[in-house]
JSON list of N, CA and C in Angstrom, two decimals:
[
{"chain": "D", "resi": 1, "resn": "UNK", "atom": "N", "xyz": [74.31, -65.57, 27.69]},
{"chain": "D", "resi": 1, "resn": "UNK", "atom": "CA", "xyz": [73.63, -64.57, 28.26]},
{"chain": "D", "resi": 1, "resn": "UNK", "atom": "C", "xyz": [72.23, -64.31, 27.92]},
{"chain": "D", "resi": 2, "resn": "UNK", "atom": "N", "xyz": [71.58, -63.87, 28.66]},
{"chain": "D", "resi": 2, "resn": "UNK", "atom": "CA", "xyz": [70.03, -63.83, 28.31]},
{"chain": "D", "resi": 2, "resn": "UNK", "atom": "C", "xyz": [69.71, -62.63, 27.38]},
{"chain": "D", "resi": 3, "resn": "UNK", "atom": "N", "xyz": [68.28, -62.61, 26.95]},
{"chain": "D", "resi": 3, "resn": "UNK", "atom": "CA", "xyz": [68.25, -61.59, 25.80]},
{"chain": "D", "resi": 3, "resn": "UNK", "atom": "C", "xyz": [68.05, -59.96, 26.45]},
{"chain": "D", "resi": 4, "resn": "UNK", "atom": "N", "xyz": [67.33, -59.96, 27.49]},
{"chain": "D", "resi": 4, "resn": "UNK", "atom": "CA", "xyz": [67.21, -58.58, 28.59]},
{"chain": "D", "resi": 4, "resn": "UNK", "atom": "C", "xyz": [68.83, -58.39, 28.46]},
{"chain": "D", "resi": 5, "resn": "UNK", "atom": "N", "xyz": [69.55, -58.87, 28.80]},
{"chain": "D", "resi": 5, "resn": "UNK", "atom": "CA", "xyz": [70.99, -58.46, 29.21]},
{"chain": "D", "resi": 5, "resn": "UNK", "atom": "C", "xyz": [71.69, -57.86, 28.03]},
{"chain": "D", "resi": 6, "resn": "UNK", "atom": "N", "xyz": [71.57, -58.81, 26.77]},
{"chain": "D", "resi": 6, "resn": "UNK", "atom": "CA", "xyz": [72.06, -58.16, 25.43]},
{"chain": "D", "resi": 6, "resn": "UNK", "atom": "C", "xyz": [71.25, -56.81, 25.32]},
{"chain": "D", "resi": 7, "resn": "UNK", "atom": "N", "xyz": [70.20, -56.72, 25.29]},
{"chain": "D", "resi": 7, "resn": "UNK", "atom": "CA", "xyz": [69.07, -55.55, 25.23]},
{"chain": "D", "resi": 7, "resn": "UNK", "atom": "C", "xyz": [69.78, -54.68, 26.03]},
{"chain": "D", "resi": 8, "resn": "UNK", "atom": "N", "xyz": [69.85, -54.64, 27.17]},
{"chain": "D", "resi": 8, "resn": "UNK", "atom": "CA", "xyz": [70.67, -53.34, 28.13]},
{"chain": "D", "resi": 8, "resn": "UNK", "atom": "C", "xyz": [71.86, -52.82, 27.60]},
{"chain": "D", "resi": 9, "resn": "UNK", "atom": "N", "xyz": [72.68, -54.28, 27.39]},
{"chain": "D", "resi": 9, "resn": "UNK", "atom": "CA", "xyz": [74.00, -53.84, 26.84]},
{"chain": "D", "resi": 9, "resn": "UNK", "atom": "C", "xyz": [74.32, -52.96, 25.62]},
{"chain": "D", "resi": 10, "resn": "UNK", "atom": "N", "xyz": [73.15, -53.41, 24.84]},
{"chain": "D", "resi": 10, "resn": "UNK", "atom": "CA", "xyz": [72.91, -52.77, 23.47]},
{"chain": "D", "resi": 10, "resn": "UNK", "atom": "C", "xyz": [72.51, -51.16, 23.63]},
{"chain": "D", "resi": 11, "resn": "UNK", "atom": "N", "xyz": [71.56, -51.08, 24.52]},
{"chain": "D", "resi": 11, "resn": "UNK", "atom": "CA", "xyz": [71.39, -49.36, 24.85]},
{"chain": "D", "resi": 11, "resn": "UNK", "atom": "C", "xyz": [72.06, -48.92, 25.73]},
{"chain": "D", "resi": 12, "resn": "UNK", "atom": "N", "xyz": [72.86, -49.29, 26.38]},
{"chain": "D", "resi": 12, "resn": "UNK", "atom": "CA", "xyz": [74.23, -48.60, 27.44]},
{"chain": "D", "resi": 12, "resn": "UNK", "atom": "C", "xyz": [75.03, -48.38, 26.35]},
{"chain": "D", "resi": 13, "resn": "UNK", "atom": "N", "xyz": [75.17, -49.45, 25.08]},
{"chain": "D", "resi": 13, "resn": "UNK", "atom": "CA", "xyz": [76.60, -48.89, 24.22]},
{"chain": "D", "resi": 13, "resn": "UNK", "atom": "C", "xyz": [75.83, -47.89, 23.39]},
{"chain": "D", "resi": 14, "resn": "UNK", "atom": "N", "xyz": [74.68, -47.62, 22.86]},
{"chain": "D", "resi": 14, "resn": "UNK", "atom": "CA", "xyz": [73.94, -46.72, 22.56]},
{"chain": "D", "resi": 14, "resn": "UNK", "atom": "C", "xyz": [74.11, -45.22, 22.99]},
{"chain": "D", "resi": 15, "resn": "UNK", "atom": "N", "xyz": [73.70, -45.34, 24.18]},
{"chain": "D", "resi": 15, "resn": "UNK", "atom": "CA", "xyz": [74.05, -44.42, 25.17]},
{"chain": "D", "resi": 15, "resn": "UNK", "atom": "C", "xyz": [75.55, -43.62, 25.32]},
{"chain": "D", "resi": 16, "resn": "UNK", "atom": "N", "xyz": [76.43, -44.44, 25.68]},
{"chain": "D", "resi": 16, "resn": "UNK", "atom": "CA", "xyz": [77.93, -44.04, 25.47]},
{"chain": "D", "resi": 16, "resn": "UNK", "atom": "C", "xyz": [77.91, -43.50, 23.99]},
{"chain": "D", "resi": 17, "resn": "UNK", "atom": "N", "xyz": [77.78, -44.33, 23.02]},
{"chain": "D", "resi": 17, "resn": "UNK", "atom": "CA", "xyz": [78.04, -43.83, 21.72]},
{"chain": "D", "resi": 17, "resn": "UNK", "atom": "C", "xyz": [77.53, -42.00, 21.58]},
{"chain": "D", "resi": 18, "resn": "UNK", "atom": "N", "xyz": [76.32, -41.86, 22.10]},
{"chain": "D", "resi": 18, "resn": "UNK", "atom": "CA", "xyz": [75.56, -40.78, 21.56]},
{"chain": "D", "resi": 18, "resn": "UNK", "atom": "C", "xyz": [76.23, -39.56, 22.43]},
{"chain": "D", "resi": 19, "resn": "UNK", "atom": "N", "xyz": [76.59, -40.00, 23.77]},
{"chain": "D", "resi": 19, "resn": "UNK", "atom": "CA", "xyz": [77.70, -39.06, 24.47]},
{"chain": "D", "resi": 19, "resn": "UNK", "atom": "C", "xyz": [78.55, -38.67, 24.03]},
{"chain": "D", "resi": 20, "resn": "UNK", "atom": "N", "xyz": [79.56, -39.60, 23.91]},
{"chain": "D", "resi": 20, "resn": "UNK", "atom": "CA", "xyz": [80.84, -39.56, 22.79]},
{"chain": "D", "resi": 20, "resn": "UNK", "atom": "C", "xyz": [80.97, -38.91, 21.82]},
{"chain": "D", "resi": 21, "resn": "UNK", "atom": "N", "xyz": [79.80, -38.89, 20.85]},
{"chain": "D", "resi": 21, "resn": "UNK", "atom": "CA", "xyz": [79.73, -37.84, 19.61]},
{"chain": "D", "resi": 21, "resn": "UNK", "atom": "C", "xyz": [79.27, -36.72, 19.92]},
{"chain": "D", "resi": 22, "resn": "UNK", "atom": "N", "xyz": [78.10, -36.49, 21.11]},
{"chain": "D", "resi": 22, "resn": "UNK", "atom": "CA", "xyz": [77.99, -35.09, 21.37]},
{"chain": "D", "resi": 22, "resn": "UNK", "atom": "C", "xyz": [79.18, -34.22, 21.78]},
{"chain": "D", "resi": 23, "resn": "UNK", "atom": "N", "xyz": [79.89, -34.83, 22.67]},
{"chain": "D", "resi": 23, "resn": "UNK", "atom": "CA", "xyz": [81.27, -34.37, 22.98]},
{"chain": "D", "resi": 23, "resn": "UNK", "atom": "C", "xyz": [82.48, -33.93, 22.12]},
{"chain": "D", "resi": 24, "resn": "UNK", "atom": "N", "xyz": [82.47, -34.54, 21.27]},
{"chain": "D", "resi": 24, "resn": "UNK", "atom": "CA", "xyz": [83.52, -34.81, 20.07]},
{"chain": "D", "resi": 24, "resn": "UNK", "atom": "C", "xyz": [83.89, -33.31, 19.66]},
{"chain": "D", "resi": 25, "resn": "UNK", "atom": "N", "xyz": [82.62, -32.42, 19.57]},
{"chain": "D", "resi": 25, "resn": "UNK", "atom": "CA", "xyz": [83.05, -31.24, 18.87]},
{"chain": "D", "resi": 25, "resn": "UNK", "atom": "C", "xyz": [83.67, -30.36, 19.83]},
{"chain": "D", "resi": 26, "resn": "UNK", "atom": "N", "xyz": [83.42, -30.57, 21.27]},
{"chain": "D", "resi": 26, "resn": "UNK", "atom": "CA", "xyz": [83.88, -29.90, 22.12]},
{"chain": "D", "resi": 26, "resn": "UNK", "atom": "C", "xyz": [85.55, -30.12, 22.45]},
{"chain": "D", "resi": 27, "resn": "UNK", "atom": "N", "xyz": [85.45, -31.58, 22.24]},
{"chain": "D", "resi": 27, "resn": "UNK", "atom": "CA", "xyz": [87.08, -31.96, 22.39]},
{"chain": "D", "resi": 27, "resn": "UNK", "atom": "C", "xyz": [88.05, -31.69, 21.07]},
{"chain": "D", "resi": 28, "resn": "UNK", "atom": "N", "xyz": [87.21, -31.50, 20.27]},
{"chain": "D", "resi": 28, "resn": "UNK", "atom": "CA", "xyz": [88.22, -30.79, 19.39]},
{"chain": "D", "resi": 28, "resn": "UNK", "atom": "C", "xyz": [88.54, -29.27, 19.52]},
{"chain": "D", "resi": 29, "resn": "UNK", "atom": "N", "xyz": [87.15, -28.70, 20.17]},
{"chain": "D", "resi": 29, "resn": "UNK", "atom": "CA", "xyz": [87.68, -26.91, 20.08]},
{"chain": "D", "resi": 29, "resn": "UNK", "atom": "C", "xyz": [88.57, -26.81, 21.07]},
{"chain": "D", "resi": 30, "resn": "UNK", "atom": "N", "xyz": [88.71, -27.57, 22.30]},
{"chain": "D", "resi": 30, "resn": "UNK", "atom": "CA", "xyz": [89.56, -27.38, 23.49]},
{"chain": "D", "resi": 30, "resn": "UNK", "atom": "C", "xyz": [90.69, -28.38, 23.25]},
{"chain": "D", "resi": 31, "resn": "UNK", "atom": "N", "xyz": [91.07, -29.32, 22.30]},
{"chain": "D", "resi": 31, "resn": "UNK", "atom": "CA", "xyz": [92.09, -30.19, 22.12]},
{"chain": "D", "resi": 31, "resn": "UNK", "atom": "C", "xyz": [93.58, -29.72, 22.38]},
{"chain": "D", "resi": 32, "resn": "UNK", "atom": "N", "xyz": [93.90, -28.33, 22.11]},
{"chain": "D", "resi": 32, "resn": "UNK", "atom": "CA", "xyz": [95.22, -27.59, 21.64]},
{"chain": "D", "resi": 32, "resn": "UNK", "atom": "C", "xyz": [95.35, -26.83, 22.96]},
{"chain": "D", "resi": 33, "resn": "UNK", "atom": "N", "xyz": [94.34, -26.62, 23.83]},
{"chain": "D", "resi": 33, "resn": "UNK", "atom": "CA", "xyz": [94.56, -26.02, 25.17]},
{"chain": "D", "resi": 33, "resn": "UNK", "atom": "C", "xyz": [95.42, -26.70, 26.03]},
{"chain": "D", "resi": 34, "resn": "UNK", "atom": "N", "xyz": [96.08, -25.85, 26.91]},
{"chain": "D", "resi": 34, "resn": "UNK", "atom": "CA", "xyz": [96.73, -26.52, 27.91]},
{"chain": "D", "resi": 34, "resn": "UNK", "atom": "C", "xyz": [95.70, -27.57, 28.98]},
{"chain": "D", "resi": 35, "resn": "UNK", "atom": "N", "xyz": [96.63, -28.58, 29.52]},
{"chain": "D", "resi": 35, "resn": "UNK", "atom": "CA", "xyz": [95.63, -29.28, 30.24]},
{"chain": "D", "resi": 35, "resn": "UNK", "atom": "C", "xyz": [94.86, -28.81, 31.42]},
{"chain": "D", "resi": 36, "resn": "UNK", "atom": "N", "xyz": [95.35, -27.94, 32.13]},
{"chain": "D", "resi": 36, "resn": "UNK", "atom": "CA", "xyz": [94.65, -27.32, 33.33]},
{"chain": "D", "resi": 36, "resn": "UNK", "atom": "C", "xyz": [92.98, -26.88, 32.34]},
{"chain": "D", "resi": 37, "resn": "UNK", "atom": "N", "xyz": [93.13, -26.14, 31.43]},
{"chain": "D", "resi": 37, "resn": "UNK", "atom": "CA", "xyz": [91.99, -25.24, 30.97]},
{"chain": "D", "resi": 37, "resn": "UNK", "atom": "C", "xyz": [90.89, -26.18, 30.50]},
{"chain": "D", "resi": 38, "resn": "UNK", "atom": "N", "xyz": [91.42, -27.29, 29.77]},
{"chain": "D", "resi": 38, "resn": "UNK", "atom": "CA", "xyz": [90.87, -28.67, 29.69]},
{"chain": "D", "resi": 38, "resn": "UNK", "atom": "C", "xyz": [89.97, -29.47, 30.48]},
{"chain": "D", "resi": 39, "resn": "UNK", "atom": "N", "xyz": [90.86, -29.41, 31.67]},
{"chain": "D", "resi": 39, "resn": "UNK", "atom": "CA", "xyz": [90.39, -29.86, 32.79]},
{"chain": "D", "resi": 39, "resn": "UNK", "atom": "C", "xyz": [89.18, -29.05, 33.38]},
{"chain": "D", "resi": 40, "resn": "UNK", "atom": "N", "xyz": [89.18, -28.01, 33.39]},
{"chain": "D", "resi": 40, "resn": "UNK", "atom": "CA", "xyz": [88.49, -27.04, 33.78]},
{"chain": "D", "resi": 40, "resn": "UNK", "atom": "C", "xyz": [86.81, -26.88, 33.03]},
{"chain": "D", "resi": 41, "resn": "UNK", "atom": "N", "xyz": [87.10, -27.22, 31.94]},
{"chain": "D", "resi": 41, "resn": "UNK", "atom": "CA", "xyz": [85.81, -26.98, 30.87]},
{"chain": "D", "resi": 41, "resn": "UNK", "atom": "C", "xyz": [85.34, -28.55, 31.02]},
{"chain": "D", "resi": 42, "resn": "UNK", "atom": "N", "xyz": [85.89, -29.44, 31.32]},
{"chain": "D", "resi": 42, "resn": "UNK", "atom": "CA", "xyz": [85.26, -31.17, 31.32]},
{"chain": "D", "resi": 42, "resn": "UNK", "atom": "C", "xyz": [84.72, -30.99, 32.65]},
{"chain": "D", "resi": 43, "resn": "UNK", "atom": "N", "xyz": [85.39, -30.36, 33.95]},
{"chain": "D", "resi": 43, "resn": "UNK", "atom": "CA", "xyz": [84.71, -30.46, 35.33]},
{"chain": "D", "resi": 43, "resn": "UNK", "atom": "C", "xyz": [83.42, -29.49, 35.16]},
{"chain": "D", "resi": 44, "resn": "UNK", "atom": "N", "xyz": [83.54, -28.52, 34.31]},
{"chain": "D", "resi": 44, "resn": "UNK", "atom": "CA", "xyz": [82.35, -27.99, 34.24]},
{"chain": "D", "resi": 44, "resn": "UNK", "atom": "C", "xyz": [81.21, -28.92, 33.23]},
{"chain": "D", "resi": 45, "resn": "UNK", "atom": "N", "xyz": [81.68, -29.08, 32.30]},
{"chain": "D", "resi": 45, "resn": "UNK", "atom": "CA", "xyz": [80.82, -30.29, 31.67]},
{"chain": "D", "resi": 45, "resn": "UNK", "atom": "C", "xyz": [79.94, -31.40, 32.67]},
{"chain": "D", "resi": 46, "resn": "UNK", "atom": "N", "xyz": [81.02, -31.79, 33.35]},
{"chain": "D", "resi": 46, "resn": "UNK", "atom": "CA", "xyz": [80.28, -33.01, 34.15]},
{"chain": "D", "resi": 46, "resn": "UNK", "atom": "C", "xyz": [79.29, -32.27, 35.40]},
{"chain": "D", "resi": 47, "resn": "UNK", "atom": "N", "xyz": [79.77, -30.99, 36.01]},
{"chain": "D", "resi": 47, "resn": "UNK", "atom": "CA", "xyz": [78.77, -30.60, 36.84]},
{"chain": "D", "resi": 47, "resn": "UNK", "atom": "C", "xyz": [77.42, -30.10, 35.99]},
{"chain": "D", "resi": 48, "resn": "UNK", "atom": "N", "xyz": [77.24, -29.60, 34.94]},
{"chain": "D", "resi": 48, "resn": "UNK", "atom": "CA", "xyz": [76.05, -29.26, 34.34]},
{"chain": "D", "resi": 48, "resn": "UNK", "atom": "C", "xyz": [75.42, -30.78, 33.68]},
{"chain": "D", "resi": 49, "resn": "UNK", "atom": "N", "xyz": [75.98, -31.88, 33.31]},
{"chain": "D", "resi": 49, "resn": "UNK", "atom": "CA", "xyz": [75.48, -33.15, 33.48]},
{"chain": "D", "resi": 49, "resn": "UNK", "atom": "C", "xyz": [75.04, -33.52, 34.51]},
{"chain": "D", "resi": 50, "resn": "UNK", "atom": "N", "xyz": [75.73, -33.36, 35.54]},
{"chain": "D", "resi": 50, "resn": "UNK", "atom": "CA", "xyz": [75.16, -33.89, 36.87]},
{"chain": "D", "resi": 50, "resn": "UNK", "atom": "C", "xyz": [73.59, -32.94, 37.37]},
{"chain": "D", "resi": 51, "resn": "UNK", "atom": "N", "xyz": [73.79, -31.92, 37.02]},
{"chain": "D", "resi": 51, "resn": "UNK", "atom": "CA", "xyz": [72.67, -31.14, 37.74]},
{"chain": "D", "resi": 51, "resn": "UNK", "atom": "C", "xyz": [71.47, -31.31, 36.48]},
{"chain": "D", "resi": 52, "resn": "UNK", "atom": "N", "xyz": [71.85, -31.65, 35.60]},
{"chain": "D", "resi": 52, "resn": "UNK", "atom": "CA", "xyz": [70.81, -32.12, 34.38]},
{"chain": "D", "resi": 52, "resn": "UNK", "atom": "C", "xyz": [70.12, -33.77, 34.76]},
{"chain": "D", "resi": 53, "resn": "UNK", "atom": "N", "xyz": [70.87, -34.37, 35.09]},
{"chain": "D", "resi": 53, "resn": "UNK", "atom": "CA", "xyz": [70.20, -35.58, 35.54]},
{"chain": "D", "resi": 53, "resn": "UNK", "atom": "C", "xyz": [69.94, -35.64, 36.80]},
{"chain": "D", "resi": 54, "resn": "UNK", "atom": "N", "xyz": [70.21, -34.75, 37.47]},
{"chain": "D", "resi": 54, "resn": "UNK", "atom": "CA", "xyz": [69.37, -34.74, 38.77]},
{"chain": "D", "resi": 54, "resn": "UNK", "atom": "C", "xyz": [67.89, -34.13, 38.74]},
{"chain": "D", "resi": 55, "resn": "UNK", "atom": "N", "xyz": [67.91, -32.95, 37.95]},
{"chain": "D", "resi": 55, "resn": "UNK", "atom": "CA", "xyz": [66.32, -32.38, 37.20]},
{"chain": "D", "resi": 55, "resn": "UNK", "atom": "C", "xyz": [65.49, -33.59, 36.69]},
{"chain": "D", "resi": 56, "resn": "UNK", "atom": "N", "xyz": [66.30, -34.49, 35.85]},
{"chain": "D", "resi": 56, "resn": "UNK", "atom": "CA", "xyz": [65.44, -35.38, 34.92]},
{"chain": "D", "resi": 56, "resn": "UNK", "atom": "C", "xyz": [64.88, -36.49, 36.14]},
{"chain": "D", "resi": 57, "resn": "UNK", "atom": "N", "xyz": [65.42, -36.93, 37.17]},
{"chain": "D", "resi": 57, "resn": "UNK", "atom": "CA", "xyz": [65.01, -37.36, 38.11]},
{"chain": "D", "resi": 57, "resn": "UNK", "atom": "C", "xyz": [64.21, -36.97, 38.46]},
{"chain": "D", "resi": 58, "resn": "UNK", "atom": "N", "xyz": [64.13, -36.05, 39.44]},
{"chain": "D", "resi": 58, "resn": "UNK", "atom": "CA", "xyz": [63.16, -34.96, 39.99]},
{"chain": "D", "resi": 58, "resn": "UNK", "atom": "C", "xyz": [61.65, -34.88, 39.21]},
{"chain": "D", "resi": 59, "resn": "UNK", "atom": "N", "xyz": [61.98, -35.12, 38.04]},
{"chain": "D", "resi": 59, "resn": "UNK", "atom": "CA", "xyz": [60.75, -35.08, 36.94]},
{"chain": "D", "resi": 59, "resn": "UNK", "atom": "C", "xyz": [59.90, -36.12, 36.68]},
{"chain": "D", "resi": 60, "resn": "UNK", "atom": "N", "xyz": [60.64, -37.50, 37.21]},
{"chain": "D", "resi": 60, "resn": "UNK", "atom": "CA", "xyz": [59.93, -38.78, 36.97]},
{"chain": "D", "resi": 60, "resn": "UNK", "atom": "C", "xyz": [59.00, -39.06, 38.07]}
]
């Protein structure tokens, strides 16, 4: 595997780790909630993340 590919994989791993770490507090807060409410929260998080990604793309 080339150096560029290894570097890209390393960055991707760090991004995933950052996201997982950032969401872990929310996951603990809602962990005992009924599944349908947890799903609502995660759908809201996904919608917010999608809007922020679109805004970031628009600024570049």
